[in-house]
């Protein structure tokens, strides 16, 4: 089982050091510490295990260190920044693992950019030597790249010439769309094995600053302090400690305090039941801080995040995720209100941003997403976003026989109208009602009302509202049918239908770049026994089918 | 050899009838008229041969029929509109042919939309029965879809449930982004084999109008006349006859009056030399009309279009296209000026729009594109767009030894600044200078000047400007190196690097949708002996690998 829970005390590959308002995240990969046998993580190359630690560090910096305003990514090795994803690891990995690995690393890079953009915690990258492939892509996720000018240090994306695959962590997109490197220069850059160094790297906008070796450490420190000055984060702590998750993993279930996941392997369905809060929210931001990681919205976000990653990596055959909820609708609204009122408080802001990322993680999970709204459910505000993230939603119209709970309702609040955008930069309701601003406006008018199935259906907020008589059959047929389709066709269809409207760097990375990479990962030129990825390091030359597709 | 030249007199599958300002393009596929053996084109299903005729008809309607203001796509078969791409044809086709076929059909659909949007020739679709898969996607390319309401007629995208592939001709994208069908309803629609009919099709915005059988023909006629009324095309002809291309195809070359293509199979390079006009342009629009398809810009566009399609389909191993030109720079500017002055004249407008589409065809050709600018070349205005379309451009700085022709220059004119946008809706220079509006502005200031290599390099208009001493080696190494890379990695890299900046429905179709489809076309769930595409029609159930990727 791949476990995404870790702690700085257990890191093998990264060192996290906080020096006042600047944190240093130093990559010093343990060659022998790979997640799987069969490869050595030489030259600061990485596998999923390295990236799990990075993700953990990025999360902890946000919650545990409000006083950190700038983060420097740097290397602990001499004259090597990072050689990128380990090639032998990739060569030996299944198609599914490669794809899942790339998606997770992409999401972590995005979470770095999210911290820089929204959290007042900006990232810098100090490249002290070679930054190749995923190493340079890591740098690309930061706001400011400083390259040592020693005649040797270079940035490169050598995947195409060396491995016959694409840079898989957003490199192509970030080079042209974020750093706005001219497309013909980008073409040159991406085909030069040894990369680009010194002045040319600066001229082509591949890096932001060039510093002589002798001044490197000092300049990095200086730049980090400068950048830290602009932050709107608090000047000092305390932060909120992210305690280990209380998690119980069994053969057919995954239980957290606020979330239960049941696994139906025969039907290939995982059902995630989100539980509403057991107590009323605290009175104010101090109360949130005092509850820390037990504060219900933060606790549930962490659990949901962990469960999604678990399902993605450890439960490959469960093609459908069913989302349910149980709890008091009005208590959830009270939590949302508390967060909304305190959205400028660093911790409330972090929690809202974490929900934004976690909901994006749902959008980007390539499983069918079904939301089921039944009596006893509590899809309100932030939680209602789960319904709008789903490919389809079913809401029972009325009550079940022999169940005297009142009919299900859903509630909208301000969080459904902008604070939790999808990767396409629209809210889920704007995406849902693309080209129908009136429908979005009408939904806004429903804020604060308890919406029963008929009202929700009329407003276009749900897909279907069967009654008690049809309910069981409809859900059964839906799940059976979905389970009978080709998983690949589902992946492709959902990846297209979920993201109408505008595109952003993120949707380009997950839509365009990832799709091409997935294609290449299936092609013999890369992955057959005579493909470049398999033969790398053996000295043998790959054999290519020369047909252009 | 697949030949893209045809004529209405030779159509097997379509009938083109012009009735005043409305043309009827009737699909009546000859079952036995497939391009290859092994399948019958039942139920108005199509193969590449059917689409070649459609493309020809769309082109001729624009040039030969200025008096046609509305085009009705309809079926010649009873209760069947079109069953989409023939599945046995797809099942038997190579990966490369499938992908090339989808791209061409997509481009033809886009050319229909282009006619509706820019040419005053709007398309309607009259669906008299079943419109499945590519049949409905054809309808989606039109402005107005009329569905007969006979309790039987339906629109559907059954690819996912039936074949385990995606609708390959823009269907997913057009459903959500053009017709703005709500994403959850789109999910339902795309998984229901039998599709959606009647009122539900209208409610879900899948069609624009529902008409009873008894009134169908009349209503279609009425609607077409109404739409035709808005056009700014001339009320009457004559048009310009598109005479057969004078083309000579040999083992290693392809010769047209204004274009020579030489094929170096060993190096896997095709060199396209575009020739400037031999005579000065006529004085005015009447002169253009009088020259007709001999008018140089139109003649060259047709030849280039044909050559690109020939290379794509018949020369799969030639991975690099080198673009050269020869002729008088200033004469080309004179042709550009004539077109610019007359851009509101229907024929000049058609020629400019045809260049726009042909340049997009270059952008979308998945071969490495290199522009070579040498003494004697004539890359000015519209032709200079070829240089900006290239992945890289090389311009000789100075003269060759023993060659007294003056150093090469390039010229910009207004056509480089907006009239010929790429699929991303930006001009090629805006794309090149993404995020650098000042550089675009500076380039605008160079309009009308002869730009030598040093000036062009300084202005960022070309990639490299080697001198005589380095020239030969640089070009040789470039072509050798490019030829040594994995063709798949090149395809993926170029597809990403060529389209920075904003996305449009077109870039989504070619970037996101096509990439996912290519991936699926490689997956055993679709294409193995037990895959859905292979087993379709045999009664056997496909076997799926259940892993979600």
Tab-separated table of C-alpha atoms in Angstrom, chain A residues 70-449:
chain	number	residue	atom	x	y	z
A	70	UNK	CA	9.053	32.696	1.642
A	71	UNK	CA	10.249	29.183	0.923
A	72	UNK	CA	13.510	28.402	-0.815
A	73	UNK	CA	13.749	25.117	-2.698
A	74	UNK	CA	17.370	24.095	-2.887
A	75	UNK	CA	19.584	21.071	-3.162
A	76	UNK	CA	21.742	19.424	-0.553
A	77	UNK	CA	24.045	17.961	-3.157
A	78	UNK	CA	27.055	19.566	-4.731
A	79	UNK	CA	26.565	20.971	-8.246
A	80	UNK	CA	23.371	18.995	-8.752
A	81	UNK	CA	19.980	20.496	-8.148
A	82	UNK	CA	17.783	17.634	-9.250
A	83	UNK	CA	17.895	15.132	-12.091
A	84	UNK	CA	14.117	14.785	-12.307
A	85	UNK	CA	11.997	11.681	-12.050
A	86	UNK	CA	14.092	8.556	-11.802
A	87	UNK	CA	14.208	6.947	-15.191
A	88	UNK	CA	14.647	3.369	-14.109
A	89	UNK	CA	11.704	3.794	-11.803
A	90	UNK	CA	9.639	5.103	-14.725
A	91	UNK	CA	10.935	2.394	-17.053
A	92	UNK	CA	9.789	-0.275	-14.649
A	93	UNK	CA	6.496	1.277	-13.642
A	94	UNK	CA	3.127	0.202	-15.013
A	95	UNK	CA	1.274	2.588	-17.298
A	96	UNK	CA	-1.206	3.299	-14.525
A	97	UNK	CA	1.462	4.099	-11.977
A	98	UNK	CA	3.296	6.395	-14.396
A	99	UNK	CA	0.115	8.310	-15.112
A	100	UNK	CA	-0.945	8.504	-11.471
A	101	UNK	CA	2.542	9.532	-10.433
A	102	UNK	CA	2.615	12.353	-12.992
A	103	UNK	CA	-0.782	13.605	-11.897
A	104	UNK	CA	0.180	13.707	-8.237
A	105	UNK	CA	3.487	15.458	-8.928
A	106	UNK	CA	1.582	17.966	-11.066
A	107	UNK	CA	-0.890	18.595	-8.284
A	108	UNK	CA	1.932	19.182	-5.840
A	109	UNK	CA	3.556	21.708	-8.224
A	110	UNK	CA	0.178	23.406	-8.495
A	111	UNK	CA	-0.102	23.527	-4.717
A	112	UNK	CA	3.249	25.347	-4.636
A	113	UNK	CA	1.915	27.895	-7.111
A	114	UNK	CA	-1.267	28.150	-5.085
A	115	UNK	CA	0.762	29.003	-1.962
A	116	UNK	CA	2.655	31.694	-3.868
A	117	UNK	CA	-0.476	33.170	-5.385
A	118	UNK	CA	-2.973	33.046	-2.536
A	119	UNK	CA	-1.335	32.174	0.744
A	120	UNK	CA	1.344	34.822	1.067
A	121	UNK	CA	3.964	32.093	1.120
A	122	UNK	CA	6.040	32.525	-1.988
A	123	UNK	CA	8.472	30.007	-3.394
A	124	UNK	CA	11.945	30.607	-4.813
A	125	UNK	CA	14.222	28.079	-6.391
A	126	UNK	CA	17.989	28.146	-5.981
A	127	UNK	CA	19.589	26.058	-8.711
A	128	UNK	CA	23.133	25.272	-7.744
A	129	UNK	CA	23.976	22.952	-10.643
A	130	UNK	CA	22.091	20.715	-13.017
A	131	UNK	CA	18.307	20.973	-13.017
A	132	UNK	CA	17.116	18.418	-15.529
A	133	UNK	CA	13.632	17.337	-16.514
A	134	UNK	CA	11.426	17.120	-13.467
A	135	UNK	CA	14.152	19.002	-11.598
A	136	UNK	CA	13.668	22.034	-13.801
A	137	UNK	CA	9.900	21.510	-13.748
A	138	UNK	CA	10.036	21.803	-9.965
A	139	UNK	CA	11.843	25.102	-10.390
A	140	UNK	CA	9.199	26.207	-12.896
A	141	UNK	CA	6.558	25.893	-10.189
A	142	UNK	CA	8.256	28.606	-8.127
A	143	UNK	CA	8.003	32.369	-8.525
A	144	UNK	CA	11.654	33.117	-8.967
A	145	UNK	CA	14.452	30.947	-10.309
A	146	UNK	CA	18.043	31.774	-9.440
A	147	UNK	CA	20.695	29.909	-11.411
A	148	UNK	CA	24.307	29.728	-10.348
A	149	UNK	CA	26.596	31.040	-13.079
A	150	UNK	CA	29.543	28.697	-12.851
A	151	UNK	CA	29.876	27.730	-16.507
A	152	UNK	CA	28.431	24.364	-15.687
A	153	UNK	CA	25.006	24.693	-14.108
A	154	UNK	CA	22.216	24.287	-16.617
A	155	UNK	CA	18.496	23.892	-16.839
A	156	UNK	CA	17.174	21.314	-19.245
A	157	UNK	CA	14.164	19.312	-20.377
A	158	UNK	CA	15.961	16.366	-21.965
A	159	UNK	CA	12.979	13.982	-21.981
A	160	UNK	CA	12.287	14.217	-25.691
A	161	UNK	CA	15.809	13.583	-27.018
A	162	UNK	CA	16.817	11.216	-24.247
A	163	UNK	CA	13.724	9.232	-23.362
A	164	UNK	CA	11.242	9.766	-26.197
A	165	UNK	CA	8.615	10.980	-23.737
A	166	UNK	CA	7.445	14.461	-22.780
A	167	UNK	CA	8.420	16.380	-19.690
A	168	UNK	CA	5.515	15.071	-17.627
A	169	UNK	CA	5.112	17.631	-14.884
A	170	UNK	CA	3.890	20.666	-16.736
A	171	UNK	CA	7.240	21.674	-18.200
A	172	UNK	CA	6.158	22.332	-21.773
A	173	UNK	CA	3.133	24.323	-20.672
A	174	UNK	CA	4.924	26.353	-18.016
A	175	UNK	CA	7.818	27.181	-20.334
A	176	UNK	CA	5.560	28.749	-22.951
A	177	UNK	CA	2.543	29.869	-20.915
A	178	UNK	CA	3.966	30.835	-17.536
A	179	UNK	CA	7.459	31.977	-18.407
A	180	UNK	CA	6.452	32.935	-21.947
A	181	UNK	CA	9.565	31.556	-23.564
A	182	UNK	CA	9.234	32.123	-27.309
A	183	UNK	CA	7.847	28.982	-28.900
A	184	UNK	CA	10.746	28.426	-31.317
A	185	UNK	CA	13.279	28.912	-28.527
A	186	UNK	CA	11.234	26.498	-26.429
A	187	UNK	CA	11.480	24.018	-29.282
A	188	UNK	CA	15.258	24.358	-29.251
A	189	UNK	CA	15.409	24.143	-25.471
A	190	UNK	CA	13.309	20.977	-25.326
A	191	UNK	CA	15.461	19.140	-27.838
A	192	UNK	CA	18.893	19.982	-26.442
A	193	UNK	CA	19.941	17.176	-24.136
A	194	UNK	CA	22.441	19.226	-22.203
A	195	UNK	CA	20.084	22.142	-21.742
A	196	UNK	CA	20.851	25.831	-21.572
A	197	UNK	CA	23.157	27.630	-19.181
A	198	UNK	CA	24.250	31.074	-18.089
A	199	UNK	CA	23.315	34.178	-20.021
A	200	UNK	CA	21.340	32.294	-22.655
A	201	UNK	CA	19.116	30.777	-19.945
A	202	UNK	CA	18.462	34.297	-18.700
A	203	UNK	CA	17.946	35.758	-22.193
A	204	UNK	CA	15.459	33.059	-23.086
A	205	UNK	CA	13.593	33.679	-19.797
A	206	UNK	CA	14.262	30.154	-18.561
A	207	UNK	CA	15.557	31.605	-15.269
A	208	UNK	CA	15.065	34.942	-13.532
A	209	UNK	CA	18.495	35.643	-12.174
A	210	UNK	CA	22.072	34.570	-12.679
A	211	UNK	CA	24.455	34.687	-9.716
A	212	UNK	CA	28.147	33.895	-9.451
A	213	UNK	CA	29.046	30.898	-7.274
A	214	UNK	CA	30.802	32.999	-4.693
A	215	UNK	CA	27.704	35.084	-4.033
A	216	UNK	CA	25.100	32.401	-4.554
A	217	UNK	CA	24.101	31.520	-0.993
A	218	UNK	CA	24.077	35.150	0.068
A	219	UNK	CA	22.040	36.318	-2.906
A	220	UNK	CA	19.478	33.571	-2.403
A	221	UNK	CA	19.075	34.579	1.214
A	222	UNK	CA	18.782	38.235	0.270
A	223	UNK	CA	16.196	37.583	-2.430
A	224	UNK	CA	14.155	35.360	-0.107
A	225	UNK	CA	14.098	38.047	2.567
A	226	UNK	CA	13.034	40.628	0.035
A	227	UNK	CA	10.199	38.483	-1.218
A	228	UNK	CA	9.162	37.580	2.338
A	229	UNK	CA	8.634	41.247	3.126
A	230	UNK	CA	5.562	41.518	0.887
A	231	UNK	CA	3.596	38.783	2.596
A	232	UNK	CA	0.283	39.330	4.359
A	233	UNK	CA	0.803	36.305	6.604
A	234	UNK	CA	1.204	36.857	10.354
A	235	UNK	CA	4.631	37.910	11.585
A	236	UNK	CA	4.705	35.060	14.066
A	237	UNK	CA	3.061	31.804	15.022
A	238	UNK	CA	1.752	29.660	16.459
A	239	UNK	CA	0.541	27.540	13.604
A	240	UNK	CA	-1.706	24.548	13.631
A	241	UNK	CA	-0.039	21.195	14.023
A	242	UNK	CA	-1.234	18.600	11.552
A	243	UNK	CA	-1.455	15.604	13.854
A	244	UNK	CA	-1.436	12.106	12.367
A	245	UNK	CA	-4.782	11.129	10.860
A	246	UNK	CA	-6.858	8.666	12.843
A	247	UNK	CA	-7.367	6.182	10.065
A	248	UNK	CA	-8.421	2.576	10.059
A	249	UNK	CA	-7.786	0.670	6.852
A	250	UNK	CA	-9.510	-2.656	6.397
A	251	UNK	CA	-9.987	-4.977	3.474
A	252	UNK	CA	-13.213	-3.334	2.364
A	253	UNK	CA	-13.271	-0.030	4.145
A	254	UNK	CA	-11.332	3.010	5.119
A	255	UNK	CA	-12.506	4.811	8.215
A	256	UNK	CA	-11.659	8.285	9.443
A	257	UNK	CA	-13.476	10.262	12.145
A	258	UNK	CA	-15.429	12.285	9.555
A	259	UNK	CA	-15.342	10.053	6.520
A	260	UNK	CA	-16.092	6.432	5.789
A	261	UNK	CA	-15.142	4.803	2.532
A	262	UNK	CA	-16.658	1.440	1.729
A	263	UNK	CA	-15.289	-0.584	-1.141
A	264	UNK	CA	-17.497	-2.789	-3.238
A	265	UNK	CA	-14.991	-4.700	-5.299
A	266	UNK	CA	-17.532	-6.765	-7.132
A	267	UNK	CA	-19.331	-3.712	-8.456
A	268	UNK	CA	-16.100	-1.743	-8.548
A	269	UNK	CA	-17.615	1.103	-6.563
A	270	UNK	CA	-16.205	3.067	-3.624
A	271	UNK	CA	-18.749	4.937	-1.528
A	272	UNK	CA	-17.461	7.950	0.374
A	273	UNK	CA	-19.746	9.108	3.148
A	274	UNK	CA	-18.811	12.539	4.427
A	275	UNK	CA	-19.977	13.203	7.939
A	276	UNK	CA	-21.054	16.618	9.120
A	277	UNK	CA	-19.743	18.123	12.362
A	278	UNK	CA	-20.780	16.651	15.708
A	279	UNK	CA	-20.634	19.991	17.488
A	280	UNK	CA	-21.399	23.597	16.695
A	281	UNK	CA	-18.556	25.725	15.401
A	282	UNK	CA	-16.453	27.851	17.728
A	283	UNK	CA	-17.282	31.519	18.002
A	284	UNK	CA	-14.386	33.093	16.164
A	285	UNK	CA	-10.945	32.764	14.598
A	286	UNK	CA	-9.312	32.194	17.962
A	287	UNK	CA	-11.686	29.298	18.421
A	288	UNK	CA	-10.660	27.848	15.057
A	289	UNK	CA	-7.031	28.174	16.008
A	290	UNK	CA	-7.698	26.528	19.364
A	291	UNK	CA	-9.405	23.547	17.760
A	292	UNK	CA	-6.538	23.300	15.277
A	293	UNK	CA	-6.597	20.208	13.142
A	294	UNK	CA	-9.696	18.956	14.966
A	295	UNK	CA	-11.686	21.876	13.515
A	296	UNK	CA	-14.222	20.011	11.432
A	297	UNK	CA	-13.673	21.606	7.988
A	298	UNK	CA	-9.918	21.124	8.250
A	299	UNK	CA	-10.236	17.610	9.616
A	300	UNK	CA	-12.603	16.526	6.859
A	301	UNK	CA	-10.498	18.122	4.107
A	302	UNK	CA	-7.432	16.211	5.294
A	303	UNK	CA	-9.339	12.953	5.467
A	304	UNK	CA	-10.920	13.422	2.069
A	305	UNK	CA	-7.580	14.357	0.517
A	306	UNK	CA	-5.944	11.256	1.956
A	307	UNK	CA	-8.816	9.010	0.890
A	308	UNK	CA	-8.740	10.296	-2.688
A	309	UNK	CA	-5.011	9.632	-2.962
A	310	UNK	CA	-5.459	6.223	-1.407
A	311	UNK	CA	-8.171	5.287	-3.886
A	312	UNK	CA	-6.212	6.605	-6.840
A	313	UNK	CA	-3.064	4.668	-6.064
A	314	UNK	CA	-4.186	1.632	-4.146
A	315	UNK	CA	-7.617	0.814	-5.588
A	316	UNK	CA	-7.195	0.938	-9.329
A	317	UNK	CA	-10.212	-1.125	-10.243
A	318	UNK	CA	-12.796	0.888	-8.355
A	319	UNK	CA	-13.966	2.941	-11.303
A	320	UNK	CA	-16.870	4.749	-9.666
A	321	UNK	CA	-16.801	6.964	-6.605
A	322	UNK	CA	-20.162	7.570	-4.965
A	323	UNK	CA	-20.333	10.559	-2.655
A	324	UNK	CA	-22.867	10.635	0.155
A	325	UNK	CA	-23.132	12.718	3.281
A	326	UNK	CA	-24.811	12.560	6.635
A	327	UNK	CA	-25.333	15.191	9.258
A	328	UNK	CA	-27.054	18.444	10.009
A	329	UNK	CA	-27.320	20.815	7.110
A	330	UNK	CA	-27.619	23.902	9.279
A	331	UNK	CA	-24.604	23.174	11.354
A	332	UNK	CA	-22.543	23.019	8.173
A	333	UNK	CA	-23.854	26.378	7.119
A	334	UNK	CA	-22.727	27.711	10.503
A	335	UNK	CA	-19.186	26.438	9.843
A	336	UNK	CA	-19.242	27.988	6.375
A	337	UNK	CA	-20.401	31.286	7.846
A	338	UNK	CA	-17.598	31.246	10.373
A	339	UNK	CA	-15.040	30.642	7.630
A	340	UNK	CA	-16.562	33.310	5.433
A	341	UNK	CA	-16.564	35.937	8.163
A	342	UNK	CA	-12.921	35.161	8.933
A	343	UNK	CA	-11.690	34.650	5.393
A	344	UNK	CA	-8.953	37.221	5.917
A	345	UNK	CA	-7.613	35.389	8.943
A	346	UNK	CA	-4.636	33.343	7.826
A	347	UNK	CA	-5.951	30.042	9.164
A	348	UNK	CA	-9.494	30.385	7.814
A	349	UNK	CA	-7.972	31.353	4.497
A	350	UNK	CA	-5.730	28.297	4.522
A	351	UNK	CA	-8.678	26.035	5.255
A	352	UNK	CA	-10.727	27.534	2.422
A	353	UNK	CA	-7.761	27.191	0.055
A	354	UNK	CA	-7.262	23.596	1.152
A	355	UNK	CA	-10.891	22.854	0.299
A	356	UNK	CA	-10.351	24.503	-3.049
A	357	UNK	CA	-7.408	22.189	-3.766
A	358	UNK	CA	-9.176	19.122	-2.440
A	359	UNK	CA	-12.239	19.789	-4.579
A	360	UNK	CA	-9.907	20.191	-7.571
A	361	UNK	CA	-8.408	16.849	-6.609
A	362	UNK	CA	-11.919	15.408	-6.911
A	363	UNK	CA	-12.450	17.056	-10.326
A	364	UNK	CA	-9.153	15.597	-11.502
A	365	UNK	CA	-9.737	12.099	-10.202
A	366	UNK	CA	-10.248	9.966	-13.253
A	367	UNK	CA	-13.066	7.881	-11.835
A	368	UNK	CA	-16.739	8.342	-12.448
A	369	UNK	CA	-18.087	10.660	-9.765
A	370	UNK	CA	-21.664	10.205	-8.615
A	371	UNK	CA	-23.345	12.245	-5.902
A	372	UNK	CA	-26.269	10.708	-4.032
A	373	UNK	CA	-28.493	13.020	-2.010
A	374	UNK	CA	-30.786	11.162	0.363
A	375	UNK	CA	-32.672	11.954	3.546
A	376	UNK	CA	-30.209	12.633	6.336
A	377	UNK	CA	-27.595	14.106	4.002
A	378	UNK	CA	-25.960	17.466	4.535
A	379	UNK	CA	-24.780	18.830	1.217
A	380	UNK	CA	-24.615	22.508	2.022
A	381	UNK	CA	-22.195	25.225	0.939
A	382	UNK	CA	-18.680	23.859	0.647
A	383	UNK	CA	-19.981	20.284	0.838
A	384	UNK	CA	-22.511	20.992	-1.921
A	385	UNK	CA	-19.518	21.556	-4.192
A	386	UNK	CA	-19.039	17.797	-4.081
A	387	UNK	CA	-22.456	17.441	-5.716
A	388	UNK	CA	-21.510	19.947	-8.399
A	389	UNK	CA	-18.171	18.222	-8.964
A	390	UNK	CA	-19.932	14.956	-9.754
A	391	UNK	CA	-20.492	13.735	-13.284
A	392	UNK	CA	-24.094	13.137	-12.271
A	393	UNK	CA	-26.144	13.692	-9.158
A	394	UNK	CA	-29.239	11.866	-7.954
A	395	UNK	CA	-31.504	13.303	-5.284
A	396	UNK	CA	-34.390	11.389	-3.786
A	397	UNK	CA	-37.674	13.151	-4.321
A	398	UNK	CA	-39.534	12.619	-1.074
A	399	UNK	CA	-38.949	10.012	1.610
A	400	UNK	CA	-38.067	6.343	1.631
A	401	UNK	CA	-40.748	3.973	2.743
A	402	UNK	CA	-40.311	3.049	6.396
A	403	UNK	CA	-37.951	5.951	6.975
A	404	UNK	CA	-39.401	8.930	8.704
A	405	UNK	CA	-36.503	11.268	8.139
A	406	UNK	CA	-37.624	14.331	6.265
A	407	UNK	CA	-36.912	14.586	2.536
A	408	UNK	CA	-33.370	15.585	1.628
A	409	UNK	CA	-32.559	19.206	0.972
A	410	UNK	CA	-29.442	20.967	-0.189
A	411	UNK	CA	-28.321	24.512	0.637
A	412	UNK	CA	-26.289	27.023	-1.262
A	413	UNK	CA	-24.131	29.718	0.287
A	414	UNK	CA	-21.494	32.152	-0.934
A	415	UNK	CA	-18.884	29.406	-1.210
A	416	UNK	CA	-20.762	28.075	-4.244
A	417	UNK	CA	-20.191	31.305	-6.123
A	418	UNK	CA	-16.494	31.946	-6.549
A	419	UNK	CA	-14.194	31.093	-3.663
A	420	UNK	CA	-13.692	27.486	-4.754
A	421	UNK	CA	-12.958	27.626	-8.489
A	422	UNK	CA	-12.198	24.613	-10.624
A	423	UNK	CA	-9.001	24.367	-12.649
A	424	UNK	CA	-10.742	26.267	-15.446
A	425	UNK	CA	-10.997	29.251	-13.079
A	426	UNK	CA	-14.805	29.121	-13.040
A	427	UNK	CA	-16.914	28.082	-10.101
A	428	UNK	CA	-18.578	24.697	-10.467
A	429	UNK	CA	-21.946	26.390	-10.919
A	430	UNK	CA	-20.550	28.729	-13.594
A	431	UNK	CA	-19.125	25.680	-15.315
A	432	UNK	CA	-22.413	23.872	-14.966
A	433	UNK	CA	-24.332	26.796	-16.409
A	434	UNK	CA	-21.788	27.789	-19.030
A	435	UNK	CA	-23.325	30.407	-21.248
A	436	UNK	CA	-26.311	30.732	-18.916
A	437	UNK	CA	-25.420	33.568	-16.549
A	438	UNK	CA	-29.113	33.859	-15.725
A	439	UNK	CA	-29.125	30.383	-14.259
A	440	UNK	CA	-26.135	31.244	-12.070
A	441	UNK	CA	-27.924	34.390	-10.982
A	442	UNK	CA	-31.091	32.430	-10.243
A	443	UNK	CA	-29.107	29.969	-8.148
A	444	UNK	CA	-27.635	32.859	-6.218
A	445	UNK	CA	-31.167	33.862	-5.381
A	446	UNK	CA	-31.622	30.483	-3.721
A	447	UNK	CA	-28.847	31.051	-1.186
A	448	UNK	CA	-29.960	30.203	2.301
A	449	UNK	CA	-33.057	28.270	1.299
